[in-house]
Short mmCIF file of C-alpha atoms in Angstrom, two decimals:
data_model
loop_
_atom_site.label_atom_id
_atom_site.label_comp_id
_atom_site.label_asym_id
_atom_site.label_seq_id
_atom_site.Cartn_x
_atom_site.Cartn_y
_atom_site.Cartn_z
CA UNK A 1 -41.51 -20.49 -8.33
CA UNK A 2 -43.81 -22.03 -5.36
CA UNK A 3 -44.83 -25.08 -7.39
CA UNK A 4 -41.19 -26.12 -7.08
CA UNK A 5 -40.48 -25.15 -3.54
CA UNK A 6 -40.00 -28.58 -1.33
CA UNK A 7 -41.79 -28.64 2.30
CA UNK A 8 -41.13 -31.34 5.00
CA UNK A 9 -43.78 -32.17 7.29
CA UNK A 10 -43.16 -33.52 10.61
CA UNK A 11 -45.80 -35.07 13.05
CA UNK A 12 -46.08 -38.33 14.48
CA UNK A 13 -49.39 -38.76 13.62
CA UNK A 14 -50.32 -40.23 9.88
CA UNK A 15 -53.85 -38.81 9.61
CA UNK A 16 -52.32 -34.76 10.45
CA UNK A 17 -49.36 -35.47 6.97
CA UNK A 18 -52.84 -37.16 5.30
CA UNK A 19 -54.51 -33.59 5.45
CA UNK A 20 -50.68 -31.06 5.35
CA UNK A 21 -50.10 -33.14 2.21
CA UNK A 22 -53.38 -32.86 0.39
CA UNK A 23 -53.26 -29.29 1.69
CA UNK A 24 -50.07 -28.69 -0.14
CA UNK A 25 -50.39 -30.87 -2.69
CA UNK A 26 -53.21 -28.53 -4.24
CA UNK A 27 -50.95 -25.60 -4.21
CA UNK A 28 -47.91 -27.18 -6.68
CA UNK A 29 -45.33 -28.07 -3.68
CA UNK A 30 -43.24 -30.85 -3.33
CA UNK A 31 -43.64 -32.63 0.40
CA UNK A 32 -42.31 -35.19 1.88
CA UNK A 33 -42.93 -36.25 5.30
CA UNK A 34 -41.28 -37.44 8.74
CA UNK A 35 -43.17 -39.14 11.41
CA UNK A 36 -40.43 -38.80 14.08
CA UNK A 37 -38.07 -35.88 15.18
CA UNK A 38 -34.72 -38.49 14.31
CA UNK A 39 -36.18 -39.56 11.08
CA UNK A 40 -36.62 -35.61 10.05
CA UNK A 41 -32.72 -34.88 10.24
CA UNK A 42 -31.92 -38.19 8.69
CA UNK A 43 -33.67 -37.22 5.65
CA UNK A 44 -32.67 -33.44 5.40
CA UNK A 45 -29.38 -35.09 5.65
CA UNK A 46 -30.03 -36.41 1.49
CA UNK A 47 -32.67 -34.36 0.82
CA UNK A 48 -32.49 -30.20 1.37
CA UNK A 49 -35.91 -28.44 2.32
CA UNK A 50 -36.98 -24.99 1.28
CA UNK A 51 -39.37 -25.08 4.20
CA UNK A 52 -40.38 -27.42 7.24
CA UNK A 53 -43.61 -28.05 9.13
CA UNK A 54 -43.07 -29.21 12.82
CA UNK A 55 -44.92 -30.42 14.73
CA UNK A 56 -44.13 -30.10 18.67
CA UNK A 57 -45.35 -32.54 20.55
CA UNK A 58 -43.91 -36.13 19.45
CA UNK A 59 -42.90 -39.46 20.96
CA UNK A 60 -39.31 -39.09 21.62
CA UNK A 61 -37.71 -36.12 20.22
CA UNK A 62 -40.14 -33.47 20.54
CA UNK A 63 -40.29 -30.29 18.02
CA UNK A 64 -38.01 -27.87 20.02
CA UNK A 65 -35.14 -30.51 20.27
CA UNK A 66 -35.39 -30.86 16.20
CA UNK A 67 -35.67 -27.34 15.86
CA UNK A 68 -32.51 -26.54 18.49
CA UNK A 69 -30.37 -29.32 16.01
CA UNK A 70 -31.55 -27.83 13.06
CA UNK A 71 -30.31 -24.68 14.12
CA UNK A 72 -27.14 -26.05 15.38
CA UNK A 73 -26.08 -27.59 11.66
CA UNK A 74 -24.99 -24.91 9.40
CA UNK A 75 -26.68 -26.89 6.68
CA UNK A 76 -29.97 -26.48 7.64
CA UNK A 77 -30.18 -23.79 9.93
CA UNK A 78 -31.37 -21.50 7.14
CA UNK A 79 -34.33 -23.65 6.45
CA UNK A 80 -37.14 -21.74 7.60
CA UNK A 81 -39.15 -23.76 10.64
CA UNK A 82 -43.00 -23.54 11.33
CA UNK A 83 -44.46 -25.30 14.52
CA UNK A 84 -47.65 -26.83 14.69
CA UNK A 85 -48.84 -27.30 18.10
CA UNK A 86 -51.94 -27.43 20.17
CA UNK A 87 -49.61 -25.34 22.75
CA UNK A 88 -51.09 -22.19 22.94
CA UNK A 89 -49.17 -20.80 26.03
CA UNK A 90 -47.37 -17.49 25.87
CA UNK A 91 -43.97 -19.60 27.68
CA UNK A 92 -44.34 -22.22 24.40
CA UNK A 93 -44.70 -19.68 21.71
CA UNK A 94 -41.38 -17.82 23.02
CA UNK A 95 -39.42 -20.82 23.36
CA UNK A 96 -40.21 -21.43 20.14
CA UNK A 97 -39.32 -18.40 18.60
CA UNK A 98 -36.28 -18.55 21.00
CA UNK A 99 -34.99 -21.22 18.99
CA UNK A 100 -35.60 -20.14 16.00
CA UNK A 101 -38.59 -20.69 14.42
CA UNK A 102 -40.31 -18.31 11.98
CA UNK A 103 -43.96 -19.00 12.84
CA UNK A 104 -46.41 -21.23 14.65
CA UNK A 105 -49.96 -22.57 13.47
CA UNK A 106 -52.33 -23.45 15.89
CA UNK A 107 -53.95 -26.74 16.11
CA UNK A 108 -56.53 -27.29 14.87
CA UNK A 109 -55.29 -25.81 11.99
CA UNK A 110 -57.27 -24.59 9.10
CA UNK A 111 -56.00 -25.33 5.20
CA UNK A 112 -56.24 -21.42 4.53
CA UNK A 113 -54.63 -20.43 7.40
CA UNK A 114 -52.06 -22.68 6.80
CA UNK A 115 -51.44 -22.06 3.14
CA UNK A 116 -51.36 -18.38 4.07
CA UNK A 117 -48.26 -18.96 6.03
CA UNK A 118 -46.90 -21.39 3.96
CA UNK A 119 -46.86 -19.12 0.66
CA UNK A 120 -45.66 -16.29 3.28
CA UNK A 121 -42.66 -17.85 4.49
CA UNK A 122 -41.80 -19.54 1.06
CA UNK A 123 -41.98 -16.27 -0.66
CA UNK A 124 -39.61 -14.94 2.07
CA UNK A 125 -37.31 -17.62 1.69
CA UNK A 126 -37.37 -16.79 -1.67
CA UNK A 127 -36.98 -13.15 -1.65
CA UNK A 128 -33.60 -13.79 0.91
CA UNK A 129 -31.88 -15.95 -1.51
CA UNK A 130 -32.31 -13.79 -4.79
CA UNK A 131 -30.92 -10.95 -2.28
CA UNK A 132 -27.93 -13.21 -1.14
CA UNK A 133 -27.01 -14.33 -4.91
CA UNK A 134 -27.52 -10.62 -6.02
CA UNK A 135 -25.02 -9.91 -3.19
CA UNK A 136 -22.58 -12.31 -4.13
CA UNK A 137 -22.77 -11.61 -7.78
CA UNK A 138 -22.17 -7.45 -6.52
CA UNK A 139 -19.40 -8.77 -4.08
CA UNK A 140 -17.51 -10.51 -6.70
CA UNK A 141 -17.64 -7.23 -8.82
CA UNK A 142 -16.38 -5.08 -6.44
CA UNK A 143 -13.74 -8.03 -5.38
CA UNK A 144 -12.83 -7.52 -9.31
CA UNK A 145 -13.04 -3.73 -9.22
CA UNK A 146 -10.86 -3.30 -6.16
CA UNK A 147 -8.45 -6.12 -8.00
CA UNK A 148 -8.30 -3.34 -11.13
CA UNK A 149 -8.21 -0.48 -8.42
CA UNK A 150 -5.24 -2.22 -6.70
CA UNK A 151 -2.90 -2.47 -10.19
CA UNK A 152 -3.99 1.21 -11.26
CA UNK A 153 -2.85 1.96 -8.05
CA UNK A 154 0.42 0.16 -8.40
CA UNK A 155 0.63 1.00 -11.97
CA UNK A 156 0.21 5.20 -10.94
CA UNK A 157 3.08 4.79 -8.47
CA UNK A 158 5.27 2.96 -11.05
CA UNK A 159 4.44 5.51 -13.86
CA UNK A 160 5.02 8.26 -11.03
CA UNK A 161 8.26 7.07 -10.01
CA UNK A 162 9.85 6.39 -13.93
CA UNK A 163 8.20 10.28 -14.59
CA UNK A 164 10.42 11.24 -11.41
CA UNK A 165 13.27 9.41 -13.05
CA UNK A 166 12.94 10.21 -16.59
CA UNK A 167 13.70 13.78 -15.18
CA UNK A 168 16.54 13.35 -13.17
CA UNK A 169 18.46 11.11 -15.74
CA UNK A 170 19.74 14.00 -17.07
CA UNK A 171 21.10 15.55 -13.87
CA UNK A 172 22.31 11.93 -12.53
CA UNK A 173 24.19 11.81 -16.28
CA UNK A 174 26.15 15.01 -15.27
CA UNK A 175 26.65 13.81 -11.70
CA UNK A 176 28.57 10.96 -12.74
CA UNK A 177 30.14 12.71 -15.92
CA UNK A 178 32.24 14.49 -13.31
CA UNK A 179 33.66 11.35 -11.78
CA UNK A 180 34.33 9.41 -14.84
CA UNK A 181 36.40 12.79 -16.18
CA UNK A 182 38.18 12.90 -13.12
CA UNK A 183 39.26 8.59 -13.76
CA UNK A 184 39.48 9.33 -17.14
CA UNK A 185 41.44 12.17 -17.26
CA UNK A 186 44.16 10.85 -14.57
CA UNK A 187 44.20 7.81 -16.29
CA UNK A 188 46.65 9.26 -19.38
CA UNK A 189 48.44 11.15 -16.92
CA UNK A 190 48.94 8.26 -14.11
CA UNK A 191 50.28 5.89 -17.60
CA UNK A 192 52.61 8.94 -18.46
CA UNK A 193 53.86 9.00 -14.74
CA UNK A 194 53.87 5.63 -13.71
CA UNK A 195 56.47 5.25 -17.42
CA UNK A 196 58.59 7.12 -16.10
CA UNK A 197 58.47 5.28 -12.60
CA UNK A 198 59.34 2.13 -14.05
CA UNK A 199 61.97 3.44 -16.38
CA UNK A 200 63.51 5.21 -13.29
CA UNK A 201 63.33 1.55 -11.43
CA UNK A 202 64.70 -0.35 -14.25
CA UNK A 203 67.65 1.83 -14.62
CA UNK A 204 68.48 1.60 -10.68
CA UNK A 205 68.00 -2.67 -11.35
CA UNK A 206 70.12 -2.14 -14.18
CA UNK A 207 73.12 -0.56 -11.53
CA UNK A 208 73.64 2.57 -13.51
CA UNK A 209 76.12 5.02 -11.72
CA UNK A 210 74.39 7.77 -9.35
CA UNK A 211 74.90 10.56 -11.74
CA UNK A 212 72.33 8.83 -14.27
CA UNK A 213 70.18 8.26 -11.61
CA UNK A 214 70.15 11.79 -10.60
CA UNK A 215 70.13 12.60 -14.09
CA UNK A 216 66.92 10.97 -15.22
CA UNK A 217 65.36 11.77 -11.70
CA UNK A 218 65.43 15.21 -12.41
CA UNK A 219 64.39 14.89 -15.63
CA UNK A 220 61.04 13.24 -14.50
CA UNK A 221 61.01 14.96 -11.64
CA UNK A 222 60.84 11.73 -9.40
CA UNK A 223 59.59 13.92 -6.13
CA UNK A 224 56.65 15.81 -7.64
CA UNK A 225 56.16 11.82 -9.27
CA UNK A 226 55.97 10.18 -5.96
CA UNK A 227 53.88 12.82 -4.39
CA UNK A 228 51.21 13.52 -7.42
CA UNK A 229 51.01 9.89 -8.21
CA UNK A 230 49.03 8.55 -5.12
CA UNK A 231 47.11 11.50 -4.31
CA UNK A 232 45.52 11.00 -8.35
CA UNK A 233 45.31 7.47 -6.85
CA UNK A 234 43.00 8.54 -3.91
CA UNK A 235 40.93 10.96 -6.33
CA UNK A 236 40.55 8.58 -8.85
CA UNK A 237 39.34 6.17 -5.78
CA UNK A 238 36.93 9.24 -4.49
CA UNK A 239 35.34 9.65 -7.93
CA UNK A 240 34.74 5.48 -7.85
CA UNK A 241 33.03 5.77 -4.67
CA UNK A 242 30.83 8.91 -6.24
CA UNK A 243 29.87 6.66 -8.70
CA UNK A 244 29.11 3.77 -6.79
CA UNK A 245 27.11 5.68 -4.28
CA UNK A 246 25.11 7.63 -7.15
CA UNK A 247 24.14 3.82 -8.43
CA UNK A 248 23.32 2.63 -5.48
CA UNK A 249 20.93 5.35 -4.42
CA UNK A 250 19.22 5.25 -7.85
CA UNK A 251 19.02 1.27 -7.44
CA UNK A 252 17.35 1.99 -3.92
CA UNK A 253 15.18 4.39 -5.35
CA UNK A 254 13.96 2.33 -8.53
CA UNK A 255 13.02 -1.24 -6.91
CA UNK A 256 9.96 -2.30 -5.82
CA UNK A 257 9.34 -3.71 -2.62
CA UNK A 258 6.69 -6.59 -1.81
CA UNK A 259 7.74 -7.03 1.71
CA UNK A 260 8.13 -4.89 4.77
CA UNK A 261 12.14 -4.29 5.37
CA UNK A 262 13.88 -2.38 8.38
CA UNK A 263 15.13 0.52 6.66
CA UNK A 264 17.71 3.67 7.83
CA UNK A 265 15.36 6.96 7.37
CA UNK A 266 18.63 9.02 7.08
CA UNK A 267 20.17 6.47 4.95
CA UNK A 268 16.70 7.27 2.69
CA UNK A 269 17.13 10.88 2.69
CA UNK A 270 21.23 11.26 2.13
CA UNK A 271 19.91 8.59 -0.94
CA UNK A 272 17.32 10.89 -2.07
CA UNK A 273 19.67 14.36 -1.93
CA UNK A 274 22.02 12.17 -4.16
CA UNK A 275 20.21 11.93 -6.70
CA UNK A 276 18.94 15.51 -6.25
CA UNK A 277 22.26 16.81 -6.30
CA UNK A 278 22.12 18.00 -9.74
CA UNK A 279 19.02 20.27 -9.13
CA UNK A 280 20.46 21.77 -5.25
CA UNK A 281 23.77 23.35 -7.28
CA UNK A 282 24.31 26.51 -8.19
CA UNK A 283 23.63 27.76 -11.84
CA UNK A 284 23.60 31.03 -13.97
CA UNK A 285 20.48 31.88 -11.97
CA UNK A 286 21.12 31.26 -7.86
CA UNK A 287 23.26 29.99 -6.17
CA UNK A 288 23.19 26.83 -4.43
CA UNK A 289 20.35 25.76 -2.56
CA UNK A 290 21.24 24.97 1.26
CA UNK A 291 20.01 22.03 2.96
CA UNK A 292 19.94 22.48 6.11
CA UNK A 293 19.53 18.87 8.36
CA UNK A 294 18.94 18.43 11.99
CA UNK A 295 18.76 14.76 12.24
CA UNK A 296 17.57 12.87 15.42
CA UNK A 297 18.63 9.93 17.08
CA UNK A 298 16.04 6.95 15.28
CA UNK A 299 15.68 3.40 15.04
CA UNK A 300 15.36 1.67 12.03
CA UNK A 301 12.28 2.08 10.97
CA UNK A 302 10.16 -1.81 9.19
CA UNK A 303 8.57 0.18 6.13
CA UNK A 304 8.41 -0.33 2.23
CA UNK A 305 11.59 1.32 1.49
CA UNK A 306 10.52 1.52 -2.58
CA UNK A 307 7.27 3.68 -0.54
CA UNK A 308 9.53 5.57 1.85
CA UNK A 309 11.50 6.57 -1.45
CA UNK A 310 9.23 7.74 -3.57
CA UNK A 311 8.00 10.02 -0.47
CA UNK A 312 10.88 11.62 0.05
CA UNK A 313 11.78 12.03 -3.39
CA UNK A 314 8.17 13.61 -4.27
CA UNK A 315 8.25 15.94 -1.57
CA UNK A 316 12.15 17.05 -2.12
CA UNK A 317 11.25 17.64 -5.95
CA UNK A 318 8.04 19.83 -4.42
CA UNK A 319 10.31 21.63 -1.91
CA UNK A 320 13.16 22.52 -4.53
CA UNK A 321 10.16 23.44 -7.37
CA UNK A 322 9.15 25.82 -4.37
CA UNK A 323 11.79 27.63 -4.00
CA UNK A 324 12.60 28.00 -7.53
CA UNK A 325 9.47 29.19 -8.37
CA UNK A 326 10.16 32.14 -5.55
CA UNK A 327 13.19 32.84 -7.51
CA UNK A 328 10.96 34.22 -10.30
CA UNK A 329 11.82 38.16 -11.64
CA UNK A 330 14.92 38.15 -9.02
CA UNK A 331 17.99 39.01 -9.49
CA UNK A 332 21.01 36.70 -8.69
CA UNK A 333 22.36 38.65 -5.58
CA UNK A 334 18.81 39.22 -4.46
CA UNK A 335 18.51 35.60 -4.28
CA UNK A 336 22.07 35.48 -2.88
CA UNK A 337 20.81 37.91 -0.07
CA UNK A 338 18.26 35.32 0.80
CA UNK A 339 19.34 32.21 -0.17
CA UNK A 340 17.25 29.15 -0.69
CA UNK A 341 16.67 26.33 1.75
CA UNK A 342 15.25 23.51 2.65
CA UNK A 343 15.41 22.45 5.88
CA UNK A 344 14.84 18.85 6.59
CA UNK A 345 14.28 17.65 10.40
CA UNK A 346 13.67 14.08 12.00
CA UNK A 347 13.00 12.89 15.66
CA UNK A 348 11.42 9.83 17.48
CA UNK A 349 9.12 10.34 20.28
CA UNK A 350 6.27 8.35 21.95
CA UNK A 351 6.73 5.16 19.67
CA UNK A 352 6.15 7.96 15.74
CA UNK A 353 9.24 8.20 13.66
CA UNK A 354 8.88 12.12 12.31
CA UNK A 355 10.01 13.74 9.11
CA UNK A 356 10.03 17.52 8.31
CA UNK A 357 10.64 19.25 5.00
CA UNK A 358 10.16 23.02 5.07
CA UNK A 359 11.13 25.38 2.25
CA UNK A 360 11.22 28.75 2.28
CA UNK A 361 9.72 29.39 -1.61
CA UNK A 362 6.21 30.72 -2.68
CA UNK A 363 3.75 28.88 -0.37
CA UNK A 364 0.11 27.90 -1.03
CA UNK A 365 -3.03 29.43 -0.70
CA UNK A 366 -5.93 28.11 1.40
CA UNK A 367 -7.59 26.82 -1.46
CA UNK A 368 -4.73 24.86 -2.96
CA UNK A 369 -3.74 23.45 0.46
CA UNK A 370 -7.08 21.92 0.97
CA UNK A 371 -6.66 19.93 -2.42
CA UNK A 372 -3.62 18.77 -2.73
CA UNK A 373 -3.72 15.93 -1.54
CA UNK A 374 -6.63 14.87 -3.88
CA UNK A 375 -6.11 12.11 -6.92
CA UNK A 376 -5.47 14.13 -10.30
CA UNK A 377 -5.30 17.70 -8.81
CA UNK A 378 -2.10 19.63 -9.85
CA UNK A 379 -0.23 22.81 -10.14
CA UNK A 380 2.68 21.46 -11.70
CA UNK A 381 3.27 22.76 -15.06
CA UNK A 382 3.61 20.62 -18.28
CA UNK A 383 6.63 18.47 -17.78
CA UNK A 384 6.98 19.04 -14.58
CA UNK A 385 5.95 15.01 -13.31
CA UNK A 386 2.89 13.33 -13.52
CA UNK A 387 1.31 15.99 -10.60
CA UNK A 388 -0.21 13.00 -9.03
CA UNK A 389 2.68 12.99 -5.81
CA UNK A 390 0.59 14.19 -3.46
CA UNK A 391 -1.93 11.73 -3.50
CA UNK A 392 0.67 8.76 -3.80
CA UNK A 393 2.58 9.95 -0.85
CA UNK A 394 -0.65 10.33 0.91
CA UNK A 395 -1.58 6.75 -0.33
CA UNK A 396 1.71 4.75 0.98
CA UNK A 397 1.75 6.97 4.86
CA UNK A 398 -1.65 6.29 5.45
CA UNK A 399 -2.48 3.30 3.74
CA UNK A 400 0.65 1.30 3.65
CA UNK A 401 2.19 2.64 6.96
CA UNK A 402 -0.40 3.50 9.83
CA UNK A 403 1.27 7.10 9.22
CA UNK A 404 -0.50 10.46 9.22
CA UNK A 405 0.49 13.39 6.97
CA UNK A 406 0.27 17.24 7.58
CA UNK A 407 0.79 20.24 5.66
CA UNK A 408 1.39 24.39 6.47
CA UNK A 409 2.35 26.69 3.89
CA UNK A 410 2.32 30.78 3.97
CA UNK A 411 2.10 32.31 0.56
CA UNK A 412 5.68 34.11 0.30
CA UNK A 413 6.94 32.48 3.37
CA UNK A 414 7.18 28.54 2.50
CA UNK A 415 5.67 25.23 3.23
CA UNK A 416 6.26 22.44 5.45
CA UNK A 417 5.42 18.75 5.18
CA UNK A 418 5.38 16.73 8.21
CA UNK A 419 5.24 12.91 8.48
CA UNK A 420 4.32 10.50 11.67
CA UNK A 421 4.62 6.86 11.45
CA UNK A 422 4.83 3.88 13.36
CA UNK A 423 8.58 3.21 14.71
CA UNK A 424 8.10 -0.11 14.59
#
């Protein structure tokens, strides 16, 4: 490699490049020579050097003015610099070194001495930039590997959140089964009824007497009609807004954000208990599970409300798995005697948006506590989501929000999962 490497030599004097040159020569380098300070940076201008030989004192520029301009251009101010000087005063050597030169030879110089240095220096030089392209080329792999990282990352949270909903399409199926019976249902009725309200209104257009009026009114019963008809009106309007709100919550909850939106926390959580609905009922087993909410007074909070979502949802599927867990080899009143809950708090203080969700089911252990928050560790049971919650919601409040997460549990008593973020 040193029979290729280029050196320029600098000196105002032709019979000092005569001897650098035959000096170098010998060795396999390529040099070229300056016999001014000006003409020196005009040719590294073209031409790059892999080394350069200085000499200091010279007619108008001297050494440590090329050497300070050298430095100055980001072009060349990686080119290693060796003065040769017949200054041998400590002040001279600093200032040379001050500006950044990597050695000085000593004039007179001798060819070994010289050589010596040379090879040193070029070797160096060498050495640095087979480091810097190994650095790049390992930069550029990690760039890549972080890229891959990135979409697995994205690519967990969407599998996450399509396991979350792949098990609550059932429940959400029933929750709006009950709505579309109720329209359904008073549809044929409100036809029957409203029939009977017409035929009622063409006979009184059609000016029968007031004893056929009466007559058919009380065969239809007109005043049981005009009361039962718009209160089927208003359920059948209650069961639309059910619906509506139960598809809105689940379009809230599937889309994914690329931009930071203000977003109502309680707006999130009412969203969230929506969909959950199905699962907080009662059944042949318990009965309902209470919620419990003690909501403070917050701002809007500028988050990734697909993030925020999957957060609450994860740990409101973890808080109602809790609790039915607890439920295990207990009787239906001895649940009833100590009902389930889940008891979900929020407050703003000192610029941090708060969220608590406490249950009162089985609790952790020390050991599981200190790992749940790790990629790939579960307890959930097979079908039971992906397991991997933890970490995501760890993931998107620390990483994604400046947030902090905690987490106490009691075995038997419950756990509690408590959120800070910035308000703003």
């Amino acid at each position: 490699m040193t029979e290729k490497a280029k050196i320029l030599a600098v000196d105002d004097v032709a019979a000092n490049l005569e001897v650098i040159v035959g000096a170098l020569s010998s060795e396999g380098y390529k040099v070229a020579t300056a016999t001014s300070g000006y003409r020196a940076l005009k040719r590294l201008e073209v031409h790059r050097a892999d080394l350069i030989l200085l000499d200091v004192k010279m007619q108008g520029m001297d050494g440590f003015q090329v050497c300070q301009q050298l430095k100055a251009n980001p072009e060349t101010a990686d080119i290693p610099v060796i003065f040769i000087t017949a200054l041998s005063d400590t002040s001279s050597i600093s200032r040379g070194f001050a500006l950044g030169a990597v050695d000085y030879v000593a004039k007179p110089f001798r060819e070994v001495e010289l050589l010596a240095r040379v090879n040193t220096h070029i070797q160096l030089r060498q050495s640095n930039q087979t480091l810097e392209k190994r650095v790049q080329e390992r930069t550029c792999e990690l760039e890549e590997l972080l890229s891959k990282l990135e979409k697995s990352q994205l690519q967990l949270i969407k599998q996450e959140k399509m396991s979350a909903l792949g098990n609550l399409v059932a429940g959400v199926a029933h929750e709006i089964n009950n709505p579309v019976s109720c329209v359904s249902g008073n549809i044929a009725e409100l036809k029957r009824n409203l029939a009977d309200i017409f035929t009622f209104a063409i006979l009184f257009q059609s000016q029968a007497s007031v004893e056929e009026q009466k007559k058919f009114a009380n065969k239809i019963d007109l005043d049981f009609l005009l009361e039962d008809v718009p209160k089927m009106m208003a359920s059948m309007e209650n069961a639309c807004d059910r619906i509506l709100d139960i598809s809105r919550s689940l379009r809230s909850f599937s889309r994914m954000d690329r931009n930071k939106t203000l977003v109502n926390l309680h707006e999130g959580l009412e969203s969230t208990l929506l969909i959950l609905s199905h699962r907080l009922k009662a059944n042949h087993n318990r009965p309902k599970i209470e919620v419990i909410k003690h909501y403070g007074d917050l701002p809007e909070v500028y988050c990734f409300s697909d993030g925020l979502n999957q957060v609450l949802m994860n740990l409101l599927v973890n808080a109602i798995d809790a609790v039915e867990d607890s439920n295990r080899g207990k009787s239906y009143s001895e649940v009833q005697a100590c009902p389930n809950q889940i008891t979900l708090k929020t407050a703003c203080a000192d610029h941090q948006v708060s969220i608590g969700i406490k249950d009162n089911g089985v609790g952790m252990p020390d050991d599981v506590k200190k790992r749940i928050f790790d990629p790939l560790y579960t307890t959930k049971d097979v079908n039971r989501g992906t397991g991997l919650g933890l970490a995501i919601v760890k993931q998107i409040i620390e990483e994604d929000h400046g947030g902090r997460i905690r987490v106490e549990s009691t075995v038997g008593k419950g756990t509690e999962f408590m959120l800070w973020f910035p308000a703003r």
